[in-house]
Coordinates of C-alpha atoms in Angstrom, one line a residue:
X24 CA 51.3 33.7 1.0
X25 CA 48.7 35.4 3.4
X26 CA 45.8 33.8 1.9
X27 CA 47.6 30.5 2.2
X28 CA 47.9 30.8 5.9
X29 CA 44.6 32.0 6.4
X30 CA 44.1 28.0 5.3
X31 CA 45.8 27.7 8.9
X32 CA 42.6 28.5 10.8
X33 CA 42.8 29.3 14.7
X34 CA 40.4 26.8 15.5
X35 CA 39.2 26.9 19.5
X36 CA 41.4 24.5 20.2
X37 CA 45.0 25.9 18.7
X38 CA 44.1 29.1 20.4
X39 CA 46.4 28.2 23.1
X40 CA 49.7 28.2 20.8
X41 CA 48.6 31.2 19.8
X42 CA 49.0 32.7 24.0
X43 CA 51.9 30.9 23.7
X44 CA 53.4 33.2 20.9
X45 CA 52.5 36.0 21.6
X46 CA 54.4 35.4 25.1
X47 CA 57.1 34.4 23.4
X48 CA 57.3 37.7 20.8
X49 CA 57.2 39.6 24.4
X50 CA 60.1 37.6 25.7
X51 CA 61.8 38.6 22.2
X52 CA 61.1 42.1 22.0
X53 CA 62.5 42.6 25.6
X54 CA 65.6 41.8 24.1
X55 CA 65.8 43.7 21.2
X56 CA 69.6 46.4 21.0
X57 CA 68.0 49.5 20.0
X58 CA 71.4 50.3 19.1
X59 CA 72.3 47.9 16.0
X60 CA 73.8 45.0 16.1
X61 CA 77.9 44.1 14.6
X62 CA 78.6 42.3 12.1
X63 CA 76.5 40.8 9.1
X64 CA 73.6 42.3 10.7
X65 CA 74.6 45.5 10.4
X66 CA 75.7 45.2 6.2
X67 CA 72.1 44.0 5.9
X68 CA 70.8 47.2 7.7
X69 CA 72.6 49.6 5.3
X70 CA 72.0 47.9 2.7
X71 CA 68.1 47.5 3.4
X72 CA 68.2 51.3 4.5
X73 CA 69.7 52.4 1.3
X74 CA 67.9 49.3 -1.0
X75 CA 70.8 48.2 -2.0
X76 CA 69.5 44.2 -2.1
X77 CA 72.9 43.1 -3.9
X78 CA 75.2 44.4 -1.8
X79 CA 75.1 40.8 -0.1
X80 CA 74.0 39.0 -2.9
X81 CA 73.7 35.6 -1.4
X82 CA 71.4 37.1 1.0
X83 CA 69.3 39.4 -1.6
X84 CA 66.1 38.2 -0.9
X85 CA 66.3 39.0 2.9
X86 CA 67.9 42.7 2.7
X87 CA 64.6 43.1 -0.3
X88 CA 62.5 41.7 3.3
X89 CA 64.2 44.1 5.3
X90 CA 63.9 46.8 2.5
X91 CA 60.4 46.5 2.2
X92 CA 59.7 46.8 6.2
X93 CA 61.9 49.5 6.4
X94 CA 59.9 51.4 3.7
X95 CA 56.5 50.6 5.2
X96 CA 56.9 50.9 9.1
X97 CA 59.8 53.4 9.6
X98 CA 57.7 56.2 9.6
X99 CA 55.7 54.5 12.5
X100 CA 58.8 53.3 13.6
X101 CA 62.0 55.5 13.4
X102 CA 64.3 53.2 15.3
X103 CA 65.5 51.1 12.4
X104 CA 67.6 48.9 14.4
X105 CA 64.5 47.8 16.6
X106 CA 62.2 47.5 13.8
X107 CA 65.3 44.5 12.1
X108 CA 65.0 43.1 16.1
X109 CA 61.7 43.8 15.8
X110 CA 61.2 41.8 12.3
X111 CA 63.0 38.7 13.5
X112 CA 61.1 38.4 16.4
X113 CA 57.9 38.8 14.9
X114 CA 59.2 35.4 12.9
X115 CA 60.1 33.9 15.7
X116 CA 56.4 34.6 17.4
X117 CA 54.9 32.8 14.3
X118 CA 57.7 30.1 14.0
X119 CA 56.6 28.8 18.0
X120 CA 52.9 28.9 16.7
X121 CA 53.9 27.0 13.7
X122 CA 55.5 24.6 15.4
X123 CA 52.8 23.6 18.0
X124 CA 50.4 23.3 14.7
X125 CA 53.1 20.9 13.2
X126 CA 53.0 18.6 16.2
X127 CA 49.2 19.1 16.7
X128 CA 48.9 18.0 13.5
X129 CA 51.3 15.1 13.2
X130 CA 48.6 12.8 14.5
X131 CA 46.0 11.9 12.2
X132 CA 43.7 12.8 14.6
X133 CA 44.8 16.4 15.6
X134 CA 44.5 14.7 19.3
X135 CA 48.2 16.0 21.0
X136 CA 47.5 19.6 21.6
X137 CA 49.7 19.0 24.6
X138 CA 52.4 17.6 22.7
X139 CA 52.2 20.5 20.4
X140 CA 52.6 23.1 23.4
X141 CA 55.0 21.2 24.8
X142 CA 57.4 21.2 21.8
X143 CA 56.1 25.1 21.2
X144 CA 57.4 26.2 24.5
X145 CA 60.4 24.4 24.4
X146 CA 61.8 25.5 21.1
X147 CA 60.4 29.2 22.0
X148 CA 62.8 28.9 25.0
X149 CA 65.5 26.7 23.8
X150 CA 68.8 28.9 23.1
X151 CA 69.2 29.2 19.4
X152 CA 66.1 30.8 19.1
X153 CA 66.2 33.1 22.4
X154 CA 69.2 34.1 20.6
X155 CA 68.5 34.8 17.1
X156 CA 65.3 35.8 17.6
X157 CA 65.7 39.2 18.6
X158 CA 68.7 39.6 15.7
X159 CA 69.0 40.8 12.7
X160 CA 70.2 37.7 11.0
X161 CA 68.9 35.6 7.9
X162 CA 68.2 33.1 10.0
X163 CA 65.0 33.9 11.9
X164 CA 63.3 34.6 8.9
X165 CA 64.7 31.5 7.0
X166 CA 63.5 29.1 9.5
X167 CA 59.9 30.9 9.5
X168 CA 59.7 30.2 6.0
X169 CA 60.8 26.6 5.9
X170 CA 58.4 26.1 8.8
X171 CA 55.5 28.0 6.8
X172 CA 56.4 25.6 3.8
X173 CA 55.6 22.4 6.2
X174 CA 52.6 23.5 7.1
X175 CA 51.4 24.8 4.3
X176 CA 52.2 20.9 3.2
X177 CA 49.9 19.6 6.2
X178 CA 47.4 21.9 4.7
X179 CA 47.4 20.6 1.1
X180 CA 48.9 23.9 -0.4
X181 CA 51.3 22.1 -1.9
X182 CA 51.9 25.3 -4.4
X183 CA 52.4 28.1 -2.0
X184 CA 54.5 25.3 0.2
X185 CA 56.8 25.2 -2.8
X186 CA 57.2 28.8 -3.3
X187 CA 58.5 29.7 0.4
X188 CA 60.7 26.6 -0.2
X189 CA 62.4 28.2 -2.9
X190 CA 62.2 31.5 -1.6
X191 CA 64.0 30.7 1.9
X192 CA 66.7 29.9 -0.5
X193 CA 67.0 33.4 -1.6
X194 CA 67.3 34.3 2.4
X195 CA 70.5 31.9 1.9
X196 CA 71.4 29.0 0.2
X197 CA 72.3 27.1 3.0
X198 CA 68.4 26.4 3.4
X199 CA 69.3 24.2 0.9
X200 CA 70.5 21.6 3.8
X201 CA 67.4 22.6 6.3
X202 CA 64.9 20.9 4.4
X203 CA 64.3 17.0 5.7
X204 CA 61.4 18.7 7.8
X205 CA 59.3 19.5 4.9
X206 CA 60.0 15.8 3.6
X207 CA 58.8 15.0 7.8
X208 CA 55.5 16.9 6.8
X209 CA 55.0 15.7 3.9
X210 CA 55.6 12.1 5.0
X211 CA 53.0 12.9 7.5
X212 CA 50.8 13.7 4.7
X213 CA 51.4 10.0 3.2
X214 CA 50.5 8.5 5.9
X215 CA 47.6 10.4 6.5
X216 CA 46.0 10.2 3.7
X217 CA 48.4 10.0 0.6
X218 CA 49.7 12.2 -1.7
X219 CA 48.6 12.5 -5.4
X220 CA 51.0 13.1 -8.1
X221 CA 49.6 16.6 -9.1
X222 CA 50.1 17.8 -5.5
X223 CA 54.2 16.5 -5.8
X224 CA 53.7 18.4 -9.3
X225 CA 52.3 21.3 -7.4
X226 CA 55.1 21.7 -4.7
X227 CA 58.1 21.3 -7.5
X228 CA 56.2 24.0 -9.4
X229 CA 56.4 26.6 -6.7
X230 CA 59.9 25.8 -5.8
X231 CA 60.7 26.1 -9.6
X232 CA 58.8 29.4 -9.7
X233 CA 60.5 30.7 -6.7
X234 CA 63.6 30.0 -7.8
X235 CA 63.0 31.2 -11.3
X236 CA 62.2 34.7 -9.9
X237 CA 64.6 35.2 -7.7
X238 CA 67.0 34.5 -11.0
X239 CA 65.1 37.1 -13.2
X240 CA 65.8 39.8 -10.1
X241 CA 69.4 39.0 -10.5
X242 CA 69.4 39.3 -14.3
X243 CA 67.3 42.3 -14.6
X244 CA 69.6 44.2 -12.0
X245 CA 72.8 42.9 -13.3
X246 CA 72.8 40.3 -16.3
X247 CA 76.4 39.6 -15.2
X248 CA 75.7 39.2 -12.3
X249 CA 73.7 35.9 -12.7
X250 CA 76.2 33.7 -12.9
X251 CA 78.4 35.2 -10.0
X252 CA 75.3 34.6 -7.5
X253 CA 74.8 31.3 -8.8
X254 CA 78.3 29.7 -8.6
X255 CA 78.7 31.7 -5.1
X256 CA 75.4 29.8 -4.3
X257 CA 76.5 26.5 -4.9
X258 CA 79.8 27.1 -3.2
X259 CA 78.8 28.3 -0.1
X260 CA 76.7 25.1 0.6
X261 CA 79.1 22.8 -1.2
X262 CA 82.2 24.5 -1.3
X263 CA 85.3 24.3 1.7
X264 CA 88.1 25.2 0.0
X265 CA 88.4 28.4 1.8
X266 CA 87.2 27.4 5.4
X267 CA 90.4 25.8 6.1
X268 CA 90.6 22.1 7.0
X269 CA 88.2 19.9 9.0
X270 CA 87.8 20.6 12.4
X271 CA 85.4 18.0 14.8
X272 CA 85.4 20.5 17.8
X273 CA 84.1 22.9 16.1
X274 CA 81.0 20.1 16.2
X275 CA 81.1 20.0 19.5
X276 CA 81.2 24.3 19.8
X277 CA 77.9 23.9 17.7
X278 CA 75.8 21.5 19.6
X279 CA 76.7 23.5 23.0
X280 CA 75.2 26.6 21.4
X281 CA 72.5 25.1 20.1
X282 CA 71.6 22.4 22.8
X283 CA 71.5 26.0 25.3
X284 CA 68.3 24.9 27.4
X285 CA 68.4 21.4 25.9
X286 CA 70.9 20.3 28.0
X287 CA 68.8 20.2 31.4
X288 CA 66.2 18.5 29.1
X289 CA 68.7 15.9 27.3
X290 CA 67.0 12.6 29.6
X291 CA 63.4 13.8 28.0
X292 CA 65.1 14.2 24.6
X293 CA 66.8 10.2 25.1
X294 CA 63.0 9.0 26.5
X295 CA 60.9 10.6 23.7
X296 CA 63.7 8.7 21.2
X297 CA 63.2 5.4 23.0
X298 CA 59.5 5.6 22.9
X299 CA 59.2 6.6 19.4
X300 CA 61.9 3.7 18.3
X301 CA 60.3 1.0 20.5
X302 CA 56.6 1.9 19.3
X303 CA 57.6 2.0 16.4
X304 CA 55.5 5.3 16.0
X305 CA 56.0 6.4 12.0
X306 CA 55.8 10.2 12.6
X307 CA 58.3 10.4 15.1
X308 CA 60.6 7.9 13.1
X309 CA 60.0 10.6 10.4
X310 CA 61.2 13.0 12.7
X311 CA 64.0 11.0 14.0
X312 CA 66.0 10.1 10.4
X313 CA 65.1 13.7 9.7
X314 CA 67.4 14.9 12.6
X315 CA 69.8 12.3 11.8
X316 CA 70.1 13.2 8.0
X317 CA 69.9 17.4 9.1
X318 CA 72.8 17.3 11.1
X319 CA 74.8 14.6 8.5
X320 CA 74.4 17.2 6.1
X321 CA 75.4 20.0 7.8
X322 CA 78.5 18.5 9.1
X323 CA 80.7 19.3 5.9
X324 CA 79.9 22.7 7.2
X325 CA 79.8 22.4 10.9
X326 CA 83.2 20.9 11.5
X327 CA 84.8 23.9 9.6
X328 CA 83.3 27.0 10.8
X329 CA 82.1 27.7 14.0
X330 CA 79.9 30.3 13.5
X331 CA 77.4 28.6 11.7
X332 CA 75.3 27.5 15.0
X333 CA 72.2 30.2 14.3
X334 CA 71.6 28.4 10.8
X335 CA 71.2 24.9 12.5
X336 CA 68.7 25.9 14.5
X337 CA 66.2 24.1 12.3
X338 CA 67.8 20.8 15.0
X339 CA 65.4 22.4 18.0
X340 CA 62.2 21.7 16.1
X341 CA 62.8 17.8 16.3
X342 CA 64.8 18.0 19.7
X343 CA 61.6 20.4 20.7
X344 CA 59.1 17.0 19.3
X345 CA 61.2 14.4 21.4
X346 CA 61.1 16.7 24.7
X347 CA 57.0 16.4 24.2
X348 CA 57.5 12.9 23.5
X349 CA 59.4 11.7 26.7
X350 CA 57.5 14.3 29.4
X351 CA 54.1 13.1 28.1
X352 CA 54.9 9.3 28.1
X353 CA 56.1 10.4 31.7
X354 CA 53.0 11.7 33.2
X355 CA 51.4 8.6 31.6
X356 CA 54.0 5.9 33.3
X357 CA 53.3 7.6 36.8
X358 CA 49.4 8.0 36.3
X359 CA 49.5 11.6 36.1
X360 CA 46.1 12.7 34.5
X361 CA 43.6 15.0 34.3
X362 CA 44.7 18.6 35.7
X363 CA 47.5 17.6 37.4
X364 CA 49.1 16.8 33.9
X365 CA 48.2 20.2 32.5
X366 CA 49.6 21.6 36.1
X367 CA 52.9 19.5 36.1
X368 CA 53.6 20.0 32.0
X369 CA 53.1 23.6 32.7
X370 CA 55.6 23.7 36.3
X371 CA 58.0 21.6 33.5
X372 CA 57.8 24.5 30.7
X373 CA 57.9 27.2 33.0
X374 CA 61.5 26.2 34.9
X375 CA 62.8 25.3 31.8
X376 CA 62.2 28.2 30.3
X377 CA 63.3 30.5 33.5
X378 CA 66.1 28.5 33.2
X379 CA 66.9 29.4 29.4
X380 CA 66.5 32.9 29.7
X381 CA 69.1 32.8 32.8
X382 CA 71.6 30.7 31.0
X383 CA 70.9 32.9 27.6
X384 CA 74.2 33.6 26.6
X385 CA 74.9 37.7 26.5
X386 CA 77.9 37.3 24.3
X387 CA 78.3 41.5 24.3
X388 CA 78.0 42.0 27.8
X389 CA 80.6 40.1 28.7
X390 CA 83.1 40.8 26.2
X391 CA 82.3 44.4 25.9
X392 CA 84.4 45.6 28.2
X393 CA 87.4 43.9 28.2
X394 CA 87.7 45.2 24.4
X395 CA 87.2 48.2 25.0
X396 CA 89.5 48.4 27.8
X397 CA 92.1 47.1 25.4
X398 CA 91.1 49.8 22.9
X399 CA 91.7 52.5 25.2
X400 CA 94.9 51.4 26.5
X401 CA 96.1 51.8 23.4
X402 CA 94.9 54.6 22.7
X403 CA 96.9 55.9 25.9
X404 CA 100.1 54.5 25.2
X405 CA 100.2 55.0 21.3
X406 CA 99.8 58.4 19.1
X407 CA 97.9 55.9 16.3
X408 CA 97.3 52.0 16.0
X409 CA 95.4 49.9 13.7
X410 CA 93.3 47.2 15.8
X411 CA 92.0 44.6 14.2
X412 CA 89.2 42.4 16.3
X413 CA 85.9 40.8 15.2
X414 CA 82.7 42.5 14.1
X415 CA 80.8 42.2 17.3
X416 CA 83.6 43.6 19.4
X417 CA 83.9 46.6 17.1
X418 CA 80.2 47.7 17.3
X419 CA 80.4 47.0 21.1
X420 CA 83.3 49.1 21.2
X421 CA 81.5 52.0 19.5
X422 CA 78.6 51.7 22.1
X423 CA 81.1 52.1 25.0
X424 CA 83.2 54.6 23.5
X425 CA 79.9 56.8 23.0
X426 CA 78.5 55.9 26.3
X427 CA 81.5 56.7 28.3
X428 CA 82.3 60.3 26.6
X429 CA 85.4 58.8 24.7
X430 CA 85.1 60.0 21.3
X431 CA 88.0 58.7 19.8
X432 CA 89.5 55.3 19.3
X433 CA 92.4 53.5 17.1
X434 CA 91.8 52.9 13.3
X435 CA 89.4 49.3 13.7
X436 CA 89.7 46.8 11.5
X437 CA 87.1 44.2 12.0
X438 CA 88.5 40.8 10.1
X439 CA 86.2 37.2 11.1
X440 CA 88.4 34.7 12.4
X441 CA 88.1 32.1 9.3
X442 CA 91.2 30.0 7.7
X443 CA 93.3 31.1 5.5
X444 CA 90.3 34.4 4.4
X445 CA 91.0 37.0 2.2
X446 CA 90.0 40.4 3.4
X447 CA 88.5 42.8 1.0
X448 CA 90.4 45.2 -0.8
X449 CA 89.8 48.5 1.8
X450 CA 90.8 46.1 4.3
X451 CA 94.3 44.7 2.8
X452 CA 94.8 48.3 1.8
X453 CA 94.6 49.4 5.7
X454 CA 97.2 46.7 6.0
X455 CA 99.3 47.5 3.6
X456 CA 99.6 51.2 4.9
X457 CA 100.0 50.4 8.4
X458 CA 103.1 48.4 7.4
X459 CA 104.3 51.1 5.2
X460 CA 104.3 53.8 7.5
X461 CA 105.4 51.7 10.3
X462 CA 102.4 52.1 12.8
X463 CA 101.6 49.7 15.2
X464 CA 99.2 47.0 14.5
X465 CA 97.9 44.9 17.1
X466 CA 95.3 41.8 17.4
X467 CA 92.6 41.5 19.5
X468 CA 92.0 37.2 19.5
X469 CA 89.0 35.5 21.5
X470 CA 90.7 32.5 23.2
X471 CA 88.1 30.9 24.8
X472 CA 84.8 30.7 23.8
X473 CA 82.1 32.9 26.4
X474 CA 79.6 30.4 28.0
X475 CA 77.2 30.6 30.9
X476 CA 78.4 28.6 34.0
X477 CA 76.2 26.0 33.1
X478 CA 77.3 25.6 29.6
X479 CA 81.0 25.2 31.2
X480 CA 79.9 22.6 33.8
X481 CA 78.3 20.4 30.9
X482 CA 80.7 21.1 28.2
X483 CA 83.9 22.4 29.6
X484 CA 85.6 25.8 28.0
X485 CA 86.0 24.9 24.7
X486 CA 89.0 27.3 23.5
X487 CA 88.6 28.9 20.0
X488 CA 91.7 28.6 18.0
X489 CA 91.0 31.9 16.6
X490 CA 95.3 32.3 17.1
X491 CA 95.7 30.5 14.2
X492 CA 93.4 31.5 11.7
X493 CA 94.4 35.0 12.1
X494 CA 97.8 34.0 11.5
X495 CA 96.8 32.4 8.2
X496 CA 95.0 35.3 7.4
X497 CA 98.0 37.8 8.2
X498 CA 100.4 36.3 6.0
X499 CA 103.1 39.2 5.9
X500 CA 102.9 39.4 9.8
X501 CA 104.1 37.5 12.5
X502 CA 102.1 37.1 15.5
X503 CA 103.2 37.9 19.1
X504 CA 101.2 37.4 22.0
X505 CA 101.0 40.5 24.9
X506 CA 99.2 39.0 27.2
X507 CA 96.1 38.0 28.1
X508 CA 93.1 40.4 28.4
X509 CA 90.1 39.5 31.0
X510 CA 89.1 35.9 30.8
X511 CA 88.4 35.3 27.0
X512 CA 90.6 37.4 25.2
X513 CA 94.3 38.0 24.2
X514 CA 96.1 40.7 22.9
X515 CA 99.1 40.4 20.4
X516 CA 101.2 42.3 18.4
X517 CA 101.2 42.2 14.8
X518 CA 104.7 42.3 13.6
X519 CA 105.9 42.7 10.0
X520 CA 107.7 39.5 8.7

């Protein structure tokens, strides 16, 4: 892979992008939690730390990442929690450089540098990747690869293109529905100067042997095992039947996280669109039915869970090429040229970005408090209490609890708020004997969704519904609301039927 990208050279002219991600790592790092991170984030951390790669199975390929960085920096680096920050947002460094050498190179004529910093800075800056790339999700790394694999494709390494292709899908399978941008690069390459058969032949290859290997590491650790992760595969990109029905506003939940830092540049998104459509320009009509297909084929999945924002972030690439699109044809229309386009492109990049990082949403922060308040009321009025909450409010719990000298806390529970889920045995087994010996069992529900001011002035408060998915999940219970906790949560009693 790292001879492949050597192919990538930093020619004088690209050497810009590369400033430009290296700020943008900064920016990252700055917001790395040395302190772990709550849900999924935190299974892949113990199971990297103890190489246990199938513990998540459908993300094996990932926790093997993790495992491997782990091994060879945690001596230099004992804070394993930054080094997972610190991996993502090394991807996200090379994911902005990677995407100003897409747009760069989507002219046959390597001519729109500008473009390309332009579209670099404002997917750097845009929210879904402020957020996710300082995390220690899949998705960082996933989007890294699938970028890799379109430029590798600009580069006429069709075979290595082919193997990150099929390896991203080892990071998740819902790659699987990220990857009209590598059909945008290699359209490029058509029209650029055509594509022969054995380089097609090439690319299948690699994704064949990616795939292949990632199947001989599940049936060398566990020949039963096979089968499990490939049916779990297929139904976690095609499967619904345990999301619980279809949902539109959970759409509408997903474009508001992901359109974070858009939204003040949605006219520049509109113009770039126009001009490419009544130009008729081919690469950005690539890039426009690529957008259009992405988000049609992650809508099965969009409209029925709404925490599936961070893997969509694959839109800000193309929303990132029509921003460049519109602000250039700008400048042009009102006879900016010359330095004072360099100066005004660079004023644009820099308040949007200020204005990204200000609106970036600190989801933690600002519910931190008010569960933990909940937890220790509790606490006061109850001898014992099972609490059951989300995964993110359970790790922030633990950070205030230790930070405030409170060593001691109700029996947590974290369940995620999905229709009609099963919780794992340990977890129905809590259940069961909290019922059993009659202790009290309360429910910590986020109402309303936590957005920055400016997110509710576009958008509105879009209110969760997270009330009634717990109450599909907690079957044997009947659900009675307390009261209201702070200004996105509720707390309610779980009572047995």
């Amino acid at each position: 892979m790292l001879s492949s990208f050597s192919k990538i050279r930093s020619r004088p002219k690209i050497s810009a992008p590369i400033g430009l991600a290296v700020v943008a790592f900064g920016v990252y790092v700055a917001h790395i939690h040395f302190r772990g991170y709550g849900g999924d984030p935190n299974l892949y951390y113990d199971a990297a730390r103890n190489s246990e790669w199938f513990v998540r199975p459908l993300h094996f390929g990932y926790v093997a990442l993790l495992d491997l960085v782990f091994t060879l920096f945690g001596p230099a680096v004992s804070n394993l929690y930054f080094l997972q920050g610190l991996l993502s947002a090394f991807g996200g460094a090379i994911s902005v450089w990677l995407i100003t050498y897409i747009v760069i190179h989507s002219d046959r004529n390597n001519t729109r540098l500008g473009a390309g910093l332009l579209a670099g800075t404002f997917f750097a800056f845009s929210g879904g990747i402020l957020i996710t790339a300082n995390y220690g999700e899949t998705y960082m790394l996933q989007i890294l690869f699938i970028l890799g694999a379109a430029a590798c494709v600009l580069r006429r390494s069709f075979l290595i293109a082919g193997l990150l292709t099929g390896w991203t899908i080892t990071f998740t399978p819902l790659s699987l529905l990220l990857m009209p941008i590598i059909l945008v690069t290699i359209g490029i390459a058509v029209i650029s100067g055509g594509i022969r058969l054995n380089e097609l032949a090439a690319y299948t290859l690699g994704v064949i042997l990616a795939l292949l290997t990632a199947a001989g590491v599940v049936a060398i650790y566990d020949p039963a095992a096979f089968s499990s992760w490939a049916n779990s595969g297929s139904t976690s990109v095609f499967g619904f039947e345990g999301r619980g029905p279809a949902q539109y506003r959970f759409v509408f939940v997903q474009v508001a996280w992901l359109a974070r830092g858009f939204h003040i540049a949605g006219p520049l998104v509109l113009i770039g669109i126009l001009v490419i459509v009544v130009n008729k320009e081919r690469v950005g009509l690539l890039f426009l039915v690529a957008a259009i297909v992405t988000l049609i084929v992650n809508l099965p999945v969009m409209v029925r869970v709404d925490d599936y924002w961070r893997m969509m972030m694959i839109t800000n690439v193309y929303l990132a090429y029509f921003v460049s699109i519109g602000l250039m044809f700008i400048l042009r229309r009102v006879g900016v040229n010359g330095f004072k386009k360099i100066a005004t492109a660079a004023v644009a990049m820099i308040i949007f970005s200020a204005i990204s990082l200000a609106d970036m949403p600190r989801r933690e922060n600002a519910v931190s408090s008010e569960i933990h308040a909940v937890y220790r009321t509790i606490r006061d009025i109850e001898t014992s209490a099972l609490v059951i909450s989300l995964w993110e409010n359970i790790a922030s719990t633990d950070h205030y609890a230790e930070n405030d000298g409170r060593d001691t806390l109700p029996e947590l529970l974290a369940f995620p708020p999905i229709q009609n889920w099963q919780p794992p045995p340990d977890g129905r087994q809590l259940l069961a004997d909290a019922k059993a010996a009659e202790t009290p069992i309360y429910v910590v529900i986020r109402e309303r969704r936590y957005d920055s001011p400016l997110m509710r002035t576009i958008f509105g408060t879009i209110d969760t519904g997270h009330a009634l998915a717990y109450q599909s999940i907690l079957k044997q219970f009947r659900l009675n609301k307390l009261g209201p906790v702070g200004k996105y949560h509720a707390l309610y009693s779980a009572d047995p039927l």
